[in-house]
Coordinates of C-alpha atoms and ligand atoms in Angstrom, one line a residue:
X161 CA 38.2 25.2 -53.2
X162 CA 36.7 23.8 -50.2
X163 CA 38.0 20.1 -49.1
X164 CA 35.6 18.2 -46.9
X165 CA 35.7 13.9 -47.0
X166 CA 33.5 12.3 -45.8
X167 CA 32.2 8.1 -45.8
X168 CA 29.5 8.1 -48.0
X169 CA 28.7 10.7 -50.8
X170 CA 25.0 10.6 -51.9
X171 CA 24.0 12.6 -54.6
X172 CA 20.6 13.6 -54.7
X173 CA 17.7 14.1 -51.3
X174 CA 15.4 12.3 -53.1
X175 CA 13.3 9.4 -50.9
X176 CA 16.3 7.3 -51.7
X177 CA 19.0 9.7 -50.8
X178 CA 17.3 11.0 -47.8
X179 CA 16.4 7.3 -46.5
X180 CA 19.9 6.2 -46.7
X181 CA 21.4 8.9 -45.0
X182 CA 19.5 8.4 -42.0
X183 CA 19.9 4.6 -42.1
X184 CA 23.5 5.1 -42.6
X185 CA 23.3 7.7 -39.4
X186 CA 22.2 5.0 -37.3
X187 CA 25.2 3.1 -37.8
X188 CA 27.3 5.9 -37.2
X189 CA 28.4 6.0 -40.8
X190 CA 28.8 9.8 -41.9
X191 CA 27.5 10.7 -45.0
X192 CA 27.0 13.9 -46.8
X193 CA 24.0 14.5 -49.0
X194 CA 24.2 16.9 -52.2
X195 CA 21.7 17.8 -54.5
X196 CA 20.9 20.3 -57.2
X197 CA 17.6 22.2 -55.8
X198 CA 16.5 23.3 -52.9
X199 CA 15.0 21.8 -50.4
X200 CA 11.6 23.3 -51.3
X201 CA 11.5 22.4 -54.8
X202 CA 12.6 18.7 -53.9
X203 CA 9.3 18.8 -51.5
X204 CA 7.3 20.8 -53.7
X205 CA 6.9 17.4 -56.6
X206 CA 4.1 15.5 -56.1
X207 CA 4.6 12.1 -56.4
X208 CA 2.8 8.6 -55.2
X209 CA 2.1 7.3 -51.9
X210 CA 1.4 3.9 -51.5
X211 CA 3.7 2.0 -49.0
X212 CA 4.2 -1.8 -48.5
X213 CA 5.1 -2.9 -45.1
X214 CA 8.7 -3.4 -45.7
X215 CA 8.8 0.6 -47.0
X216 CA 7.5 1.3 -43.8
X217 CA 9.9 -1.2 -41.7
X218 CA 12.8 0.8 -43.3
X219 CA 11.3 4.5 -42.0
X220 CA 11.1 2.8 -38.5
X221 CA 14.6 1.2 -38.8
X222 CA 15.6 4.2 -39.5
X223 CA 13.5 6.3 -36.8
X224 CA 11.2 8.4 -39.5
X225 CA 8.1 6.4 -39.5
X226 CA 6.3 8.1 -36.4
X227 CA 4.1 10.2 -38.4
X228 CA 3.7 7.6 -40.9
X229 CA 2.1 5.7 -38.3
X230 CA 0.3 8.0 -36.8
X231 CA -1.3 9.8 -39.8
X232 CA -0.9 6.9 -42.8
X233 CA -3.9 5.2 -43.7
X234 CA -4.3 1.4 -43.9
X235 CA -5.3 -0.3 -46.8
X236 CA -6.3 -4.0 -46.7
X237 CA -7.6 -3.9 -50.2
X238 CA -7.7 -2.4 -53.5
X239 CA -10.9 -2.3 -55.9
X240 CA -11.2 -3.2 -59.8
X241 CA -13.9 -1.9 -61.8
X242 CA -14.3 -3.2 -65.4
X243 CA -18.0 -3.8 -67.2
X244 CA -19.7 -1.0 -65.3
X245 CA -19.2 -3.0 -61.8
X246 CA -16.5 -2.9 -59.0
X247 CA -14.3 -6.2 -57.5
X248 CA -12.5 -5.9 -54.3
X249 CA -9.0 -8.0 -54.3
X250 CA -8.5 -8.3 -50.5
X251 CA -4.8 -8.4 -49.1
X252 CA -5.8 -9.1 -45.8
X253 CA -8.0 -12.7 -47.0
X254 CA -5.3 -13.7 -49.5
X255 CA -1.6 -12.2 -48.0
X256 CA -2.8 -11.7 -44.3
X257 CA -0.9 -8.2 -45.5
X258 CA -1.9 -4.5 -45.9
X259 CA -0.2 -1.4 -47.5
X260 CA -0.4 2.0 -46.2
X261 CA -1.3 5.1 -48.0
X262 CA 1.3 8.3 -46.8
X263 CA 2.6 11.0 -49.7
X264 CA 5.8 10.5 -50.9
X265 CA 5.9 14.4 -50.0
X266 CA 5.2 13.4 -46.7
X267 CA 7.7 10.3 -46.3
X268 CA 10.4 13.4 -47.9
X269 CA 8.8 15.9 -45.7
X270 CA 9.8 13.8 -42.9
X271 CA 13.2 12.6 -43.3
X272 CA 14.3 15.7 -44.4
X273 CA 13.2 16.9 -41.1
X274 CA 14.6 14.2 -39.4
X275 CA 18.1 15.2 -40.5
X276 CA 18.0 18.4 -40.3
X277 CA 17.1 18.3 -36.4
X278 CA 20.3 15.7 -36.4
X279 CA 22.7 18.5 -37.8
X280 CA 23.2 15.9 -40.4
X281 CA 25.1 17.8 -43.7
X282 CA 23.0 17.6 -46.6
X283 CA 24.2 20.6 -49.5
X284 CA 21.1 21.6 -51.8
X285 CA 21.2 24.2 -54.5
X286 CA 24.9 22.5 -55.7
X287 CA 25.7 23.2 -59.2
X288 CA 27.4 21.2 -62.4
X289 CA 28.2 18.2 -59.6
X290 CA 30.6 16.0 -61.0
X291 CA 31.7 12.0 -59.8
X292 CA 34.5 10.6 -59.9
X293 CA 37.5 8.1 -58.9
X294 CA 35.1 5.4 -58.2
X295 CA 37.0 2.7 -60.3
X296 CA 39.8 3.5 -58.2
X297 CA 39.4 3.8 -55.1
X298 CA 39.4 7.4 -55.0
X299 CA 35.6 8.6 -55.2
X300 CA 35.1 12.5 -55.4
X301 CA 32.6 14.5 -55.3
X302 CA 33.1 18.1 -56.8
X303 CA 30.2 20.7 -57.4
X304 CA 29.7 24.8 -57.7
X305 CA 28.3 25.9 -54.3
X306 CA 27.1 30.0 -54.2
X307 CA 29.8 30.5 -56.8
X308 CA 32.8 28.3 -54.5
X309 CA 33.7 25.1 -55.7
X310 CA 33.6 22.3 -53.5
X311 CA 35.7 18.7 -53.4
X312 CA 34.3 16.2 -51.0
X313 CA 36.6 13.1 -50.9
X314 CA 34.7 10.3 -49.8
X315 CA 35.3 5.8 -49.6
X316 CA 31.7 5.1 -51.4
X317 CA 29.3 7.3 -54.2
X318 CA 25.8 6.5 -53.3
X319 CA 24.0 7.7 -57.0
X320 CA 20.9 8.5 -55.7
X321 CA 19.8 11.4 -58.2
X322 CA 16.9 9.8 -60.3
X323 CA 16.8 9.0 -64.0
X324 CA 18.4 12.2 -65.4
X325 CA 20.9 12.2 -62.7
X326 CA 24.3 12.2 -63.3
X327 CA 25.9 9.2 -61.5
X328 CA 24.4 6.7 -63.6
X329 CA 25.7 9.3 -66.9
X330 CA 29.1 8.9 -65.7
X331 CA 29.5 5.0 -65.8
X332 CA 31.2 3.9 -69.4
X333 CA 28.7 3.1 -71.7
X334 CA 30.7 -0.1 -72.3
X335 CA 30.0 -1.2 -68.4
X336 CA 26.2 -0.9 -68.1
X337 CA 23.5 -2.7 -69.9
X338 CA 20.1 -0.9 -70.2
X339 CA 16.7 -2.1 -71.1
X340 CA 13.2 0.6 -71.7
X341 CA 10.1 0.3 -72.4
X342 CA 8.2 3.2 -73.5
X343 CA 4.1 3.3 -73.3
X344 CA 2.0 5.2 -75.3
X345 CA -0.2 6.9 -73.3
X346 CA 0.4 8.9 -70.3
X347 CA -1.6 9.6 -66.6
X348 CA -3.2 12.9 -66.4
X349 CA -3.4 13.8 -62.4
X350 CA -5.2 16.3 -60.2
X351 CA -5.0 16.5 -56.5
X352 CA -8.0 18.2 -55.2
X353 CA -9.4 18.9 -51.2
X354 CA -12.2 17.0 -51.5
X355 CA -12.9 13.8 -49.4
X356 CA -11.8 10.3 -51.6
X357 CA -15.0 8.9 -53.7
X358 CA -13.9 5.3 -51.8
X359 CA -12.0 4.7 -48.4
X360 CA -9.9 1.8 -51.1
X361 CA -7.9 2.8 -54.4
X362 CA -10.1 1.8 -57.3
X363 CA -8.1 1.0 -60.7
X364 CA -10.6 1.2 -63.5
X365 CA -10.1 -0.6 -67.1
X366 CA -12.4 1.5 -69.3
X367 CA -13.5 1.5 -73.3
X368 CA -11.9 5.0 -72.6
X369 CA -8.8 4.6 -71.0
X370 CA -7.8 3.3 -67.4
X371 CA -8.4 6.2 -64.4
X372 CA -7.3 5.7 -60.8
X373 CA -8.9 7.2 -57.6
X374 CA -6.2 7.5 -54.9
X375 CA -6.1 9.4 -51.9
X376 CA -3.4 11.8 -49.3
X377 CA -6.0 11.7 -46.5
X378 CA -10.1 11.7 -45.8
X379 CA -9.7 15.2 -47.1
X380 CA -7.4 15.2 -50.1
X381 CA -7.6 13.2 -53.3
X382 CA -5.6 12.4 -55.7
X383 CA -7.2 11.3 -59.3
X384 CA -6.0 9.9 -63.3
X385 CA -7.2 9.2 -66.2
X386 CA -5.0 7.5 -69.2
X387 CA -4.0 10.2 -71.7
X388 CA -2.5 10.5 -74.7
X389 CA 1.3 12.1 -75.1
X390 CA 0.3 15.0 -76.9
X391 CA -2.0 16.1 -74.5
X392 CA -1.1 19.1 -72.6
X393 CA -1.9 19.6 -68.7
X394 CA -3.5 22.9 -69.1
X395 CA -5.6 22.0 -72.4
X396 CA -7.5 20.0 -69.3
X397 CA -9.8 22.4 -67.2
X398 CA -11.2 20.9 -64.3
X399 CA -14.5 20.4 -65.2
X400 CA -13.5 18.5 -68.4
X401 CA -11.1 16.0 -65.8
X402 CA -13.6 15.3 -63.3
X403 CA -16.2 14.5 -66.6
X404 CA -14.0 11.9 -68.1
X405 CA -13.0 10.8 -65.0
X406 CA -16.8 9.8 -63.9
X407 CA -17.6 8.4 -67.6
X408 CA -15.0 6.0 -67.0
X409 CA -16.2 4.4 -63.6
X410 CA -19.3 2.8 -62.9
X411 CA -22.5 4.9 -62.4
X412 CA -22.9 4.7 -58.7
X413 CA -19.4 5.2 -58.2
X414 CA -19.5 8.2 -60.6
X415 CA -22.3 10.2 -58.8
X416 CA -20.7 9.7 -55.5
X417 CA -17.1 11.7 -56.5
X418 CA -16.8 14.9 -54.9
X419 CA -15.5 17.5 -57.7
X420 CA -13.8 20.2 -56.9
X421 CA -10.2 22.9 -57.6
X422 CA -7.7 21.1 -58.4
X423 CA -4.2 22.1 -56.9
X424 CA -2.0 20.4 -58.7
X425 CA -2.8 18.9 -62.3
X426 CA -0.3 17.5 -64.3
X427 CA 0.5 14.7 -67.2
X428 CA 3.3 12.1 -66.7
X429 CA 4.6 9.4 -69.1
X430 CA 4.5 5.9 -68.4
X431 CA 8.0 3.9 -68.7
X432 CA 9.8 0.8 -67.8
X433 CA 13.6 1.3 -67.4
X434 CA 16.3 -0.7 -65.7
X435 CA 20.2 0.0 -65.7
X436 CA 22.6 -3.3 -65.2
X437 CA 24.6 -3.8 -62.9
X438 CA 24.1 -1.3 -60.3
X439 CA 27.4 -1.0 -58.9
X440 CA 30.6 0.1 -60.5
X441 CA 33.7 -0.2 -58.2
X442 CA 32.6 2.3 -55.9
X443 CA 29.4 3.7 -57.4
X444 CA 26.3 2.1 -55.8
X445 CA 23.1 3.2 -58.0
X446 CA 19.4 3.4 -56.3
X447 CA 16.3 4.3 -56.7
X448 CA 15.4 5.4 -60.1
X449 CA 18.8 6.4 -60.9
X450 CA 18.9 2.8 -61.8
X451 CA 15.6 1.6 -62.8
X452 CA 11.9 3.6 -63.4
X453 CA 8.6 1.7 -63.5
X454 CA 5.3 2.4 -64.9
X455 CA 3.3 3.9 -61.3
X456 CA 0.6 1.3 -62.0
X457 CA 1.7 -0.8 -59.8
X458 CA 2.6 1.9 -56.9
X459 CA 6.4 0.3 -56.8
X460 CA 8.8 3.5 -57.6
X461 CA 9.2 4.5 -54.1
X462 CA 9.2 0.9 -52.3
X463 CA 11.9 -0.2 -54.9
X464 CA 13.9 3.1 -54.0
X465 CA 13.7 2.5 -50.1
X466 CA 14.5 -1.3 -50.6
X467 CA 17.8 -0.9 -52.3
X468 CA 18.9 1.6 -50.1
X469 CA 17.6 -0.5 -47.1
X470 CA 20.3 -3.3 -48.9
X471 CA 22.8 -0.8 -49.7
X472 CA 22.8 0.5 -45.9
X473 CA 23.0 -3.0 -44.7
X474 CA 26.2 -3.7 -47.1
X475 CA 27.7 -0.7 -46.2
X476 CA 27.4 -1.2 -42.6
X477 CA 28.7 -4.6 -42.7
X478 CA 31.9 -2.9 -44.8
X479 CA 32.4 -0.4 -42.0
X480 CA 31.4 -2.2 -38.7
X481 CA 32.2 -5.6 -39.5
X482 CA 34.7 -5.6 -42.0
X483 CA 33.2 -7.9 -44.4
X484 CA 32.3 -7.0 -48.1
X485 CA 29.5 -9.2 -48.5
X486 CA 26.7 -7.3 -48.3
X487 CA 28.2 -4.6 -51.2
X488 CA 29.2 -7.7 -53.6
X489 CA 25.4 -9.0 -53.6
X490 CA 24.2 -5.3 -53.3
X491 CA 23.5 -5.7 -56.9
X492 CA 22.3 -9.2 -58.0
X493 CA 20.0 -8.9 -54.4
X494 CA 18.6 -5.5 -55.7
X495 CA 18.1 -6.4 -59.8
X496 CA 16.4 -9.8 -58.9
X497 CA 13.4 -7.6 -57.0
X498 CA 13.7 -4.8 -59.4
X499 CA 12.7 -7.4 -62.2
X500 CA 9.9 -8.7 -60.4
X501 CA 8.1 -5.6 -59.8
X502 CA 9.2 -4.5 -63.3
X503 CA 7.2 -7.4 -64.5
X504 CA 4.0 -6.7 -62.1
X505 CA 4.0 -3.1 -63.2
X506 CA 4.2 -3.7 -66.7
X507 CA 1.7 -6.9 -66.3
X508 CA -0.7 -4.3 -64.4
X509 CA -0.5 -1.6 -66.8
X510 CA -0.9 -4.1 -69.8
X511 CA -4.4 -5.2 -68.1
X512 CA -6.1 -1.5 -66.8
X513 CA -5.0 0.3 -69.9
X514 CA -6.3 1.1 -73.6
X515 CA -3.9 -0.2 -75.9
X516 CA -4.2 2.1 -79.3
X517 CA -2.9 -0.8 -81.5
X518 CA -4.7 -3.3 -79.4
X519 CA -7.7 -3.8 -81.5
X520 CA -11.0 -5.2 -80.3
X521 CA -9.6 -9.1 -79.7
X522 CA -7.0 -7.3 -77.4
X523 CA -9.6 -5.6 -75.0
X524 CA -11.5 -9.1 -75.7
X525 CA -8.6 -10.6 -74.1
X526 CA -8.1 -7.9 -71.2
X527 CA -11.7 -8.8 -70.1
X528 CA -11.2 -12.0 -70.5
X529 CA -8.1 -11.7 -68.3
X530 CA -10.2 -8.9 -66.1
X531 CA -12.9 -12.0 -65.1
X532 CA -10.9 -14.6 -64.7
X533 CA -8.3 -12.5 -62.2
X534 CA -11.2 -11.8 -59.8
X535 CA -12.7 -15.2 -60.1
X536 CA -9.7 -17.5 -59.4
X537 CA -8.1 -16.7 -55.4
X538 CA -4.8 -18.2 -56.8
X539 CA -4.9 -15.7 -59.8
X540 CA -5.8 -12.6 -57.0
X541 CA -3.6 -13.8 -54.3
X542 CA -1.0 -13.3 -57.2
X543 CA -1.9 -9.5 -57.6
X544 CA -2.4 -9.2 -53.9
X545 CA 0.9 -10.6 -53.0
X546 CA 3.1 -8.2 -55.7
X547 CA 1.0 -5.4 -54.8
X548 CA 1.5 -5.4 -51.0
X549 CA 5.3 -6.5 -51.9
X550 CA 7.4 -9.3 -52.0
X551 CA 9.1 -10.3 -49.0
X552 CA 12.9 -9.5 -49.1
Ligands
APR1066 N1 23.3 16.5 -58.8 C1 22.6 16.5 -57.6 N2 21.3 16.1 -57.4 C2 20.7 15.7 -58.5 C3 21.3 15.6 -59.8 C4 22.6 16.1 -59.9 N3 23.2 16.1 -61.1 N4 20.4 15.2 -60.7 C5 19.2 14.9 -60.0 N5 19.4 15.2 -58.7 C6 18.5 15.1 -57.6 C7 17.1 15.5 -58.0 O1 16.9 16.9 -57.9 C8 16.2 14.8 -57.0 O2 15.9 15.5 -55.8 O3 18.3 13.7 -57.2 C9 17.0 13.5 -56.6 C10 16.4 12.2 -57.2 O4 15.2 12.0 -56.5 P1 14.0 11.2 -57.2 O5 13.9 11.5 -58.6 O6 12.8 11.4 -56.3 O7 14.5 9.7 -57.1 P2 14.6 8.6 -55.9 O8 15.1 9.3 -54.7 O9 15.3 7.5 -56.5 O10 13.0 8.3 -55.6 C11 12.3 7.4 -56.4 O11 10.6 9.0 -56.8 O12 10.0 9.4 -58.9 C12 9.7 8.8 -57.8 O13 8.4 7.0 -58.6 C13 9.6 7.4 -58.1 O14 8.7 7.0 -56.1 C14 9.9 6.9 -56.8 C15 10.9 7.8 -56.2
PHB1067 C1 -1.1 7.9 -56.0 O1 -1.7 8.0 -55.0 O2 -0.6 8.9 -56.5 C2 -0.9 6.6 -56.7 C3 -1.4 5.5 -56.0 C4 -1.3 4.2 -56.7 C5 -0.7 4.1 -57.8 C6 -0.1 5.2 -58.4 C7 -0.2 6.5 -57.9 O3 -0.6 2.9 -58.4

């Protein structure tokens, strides 16, 4: 067995685990990251990439934002299109704010770099990882290393290992509270070298289903359309995507998209999870180890980075000043923005998607909705503000 302790265990090198760790690092805190796959798997998922500012604020805190910066695109807007015709909700008129589009392959790509070049100890491929001792003040970590097992004693358990992860598995059933909401439908996505249709995200309510045209760069594109759960990724060739994908946006729009391979093409569901509270003793949950939302709303990885920009803050405040503050509101501070987005995302996705039970007087009431939101500035200043992000 191989004894190591350390401050802060955090399991998983997700955008959350990574983010902490090198927040943590620039306090001085150590921290030792573990997680199940390799590093190339964990950078091989392709996931969203819209940022708000404060996502970005938190890379430069914690000195990872330089390519960000450098290579993100800016995005003072977003488009609707409903009724054949397109509606630009501008950030910059109604929250003087803008988001920036940068993978969430790329935000990983980079802070895994980042602590790498810092000799910072991060221990991938770990097997059958287990928690415990953090309801009394002796937190483990043990896990199955190239056959060796492995205890790492540590004061704090950072559960930053997603929705199937563990951490949140090992709290008593009797001490968490959970609440889900399932959709039925799911997002069919390609990402394809071919230059964006638009230089703005355009969110399409359709007869068909809702589709999305996102971006990675001027050169690569990421696309959705609403599916339904049974589909299968590979029932979908290409040319069938990029057809139901230009039947659901208006005309002009449609004859402008650039088809072509797509490189990655798969189906995800859509659901709206959160886990109450999300600390137990000393057990801090982040990220979507402790709450999922529907990608509508792009708010999965802003929600991750914020609570571990709160957690960082509470533990540096343990360990340099002594005071427990910041870790006694870590939860309450963290839930109260989690809700809120939780209720944009599932607001969002109620209005851009094709309700099977819905019925004709529900997409009556989703247009209804739909022209009203881009005719009243206090109703788009309300998406605009939620979309580029709350202030913390
Ligand atoms: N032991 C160690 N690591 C684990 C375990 C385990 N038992 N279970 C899961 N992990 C690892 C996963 O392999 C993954 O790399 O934890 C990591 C969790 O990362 P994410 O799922 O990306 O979660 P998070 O870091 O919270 O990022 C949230 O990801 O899914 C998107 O939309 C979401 O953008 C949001 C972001
Ligand atoms: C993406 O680019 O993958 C993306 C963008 C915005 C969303 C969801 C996904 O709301």
């Amino acid at each position: 067995m191989v004894h190591r302790r350390t401050q802060v265990a955090i399991i998983g090198a997700g955008p959350a685990g990574l983010l902490l760790g090198a927040l943590l690092a620039r306090h001085g805190i150590d921290a030792v990251i573990v997680e199940q796959r390799s590093a190339e798997y964990v950078l091989s998922r392709i996931r969203a990439g819209v940022l708000e500012q404060t996502t970005v604020d938190l890379l430069r805190e914690a000195g990872v934002a330089d390519r960000c910066l450098k290579e993100g695109l800016t995005h003072e807007g977003i488009e609707l299109s409903f009724d054949g015709a397109l509606h630009r909700i501008d950030f910059r008129a109604l929250t003087d704010k803008h988001v920036t589009v940068y993978g969430q392959t790329e935000v990983t790509h980079d802070l895994m770099q980042s602590r790498a070049s810092s000799n910072l100890m991060t221990d991938y491929e770990a097997e059958s990882v287990e928690v415990s001792g953090f309801d009394c003040e002796r937190p483990a970590v043990r896990y199955l290393k190239g056959g060796v097992s492995h205890e790492l004693a540590c004061d704090f358990i950072a559960g930053c290992d997603g929705y199937h992860g563990i951490c949140r598995a090992s709290v008593p059933t009797d001490a968490i509270s959970t609440y889900e909401k399932v959709y039925p439908f799911g997002w069919l996505g390609v990402l394809a070298d071919v230059p964006p249709v638009r230089h703005e995200l355009i969110y399409a309510n359709h007869d068909r289903g809702f589709a999305l045209c996102s971006q990675r760069s001027r050169t690569r594109s990421r696309y959705y359309v609403q599916c339904s759960l049974d589909d299968q990724a590979d029932q979908w060739s290409d040319e069938a995507f990029w057809d139901e994908l230009r039947r659901r946006l208006p005309a002009e729009i449609a004859e402008a998209v650039t088809t072509g391979p797509s490189i990655e093409k798969s189906i995800a569901p859509l659901r709206s999870f959160v886990a109450e509270p999300m600390r137990f003793g000393r057990l801090f949950l982040a990220g979507d180890a402790a709450h999922i939302v529907p990608p509508t709303g792009a708010k999965g990885l802003n929600l991750a980075a914020t609570d571990v920009g709160y957690l960082a803050r509470g533990l540096a405040e343990h360990y340099l000043e002594r005071s427990s503050s910041g870790l006694d509101h870590y939860s309450t501070r963290c839930l109260s923005r989690v809700w809120k987005a939780e209720r944009f995302s599932w607001w969002f996705t109620s209005l851009m998607h094709r309700f099977p039970d819905a019925g004709a007087f529900g997409s009556r009431l989703q247009q209804a909705e739909l022209a009203y939101l881009v005719g009243s500035r206090s109703a788009s200043s309300a998406l605009a503000e939620n979309y580029v992000g709350l202030p913390l």
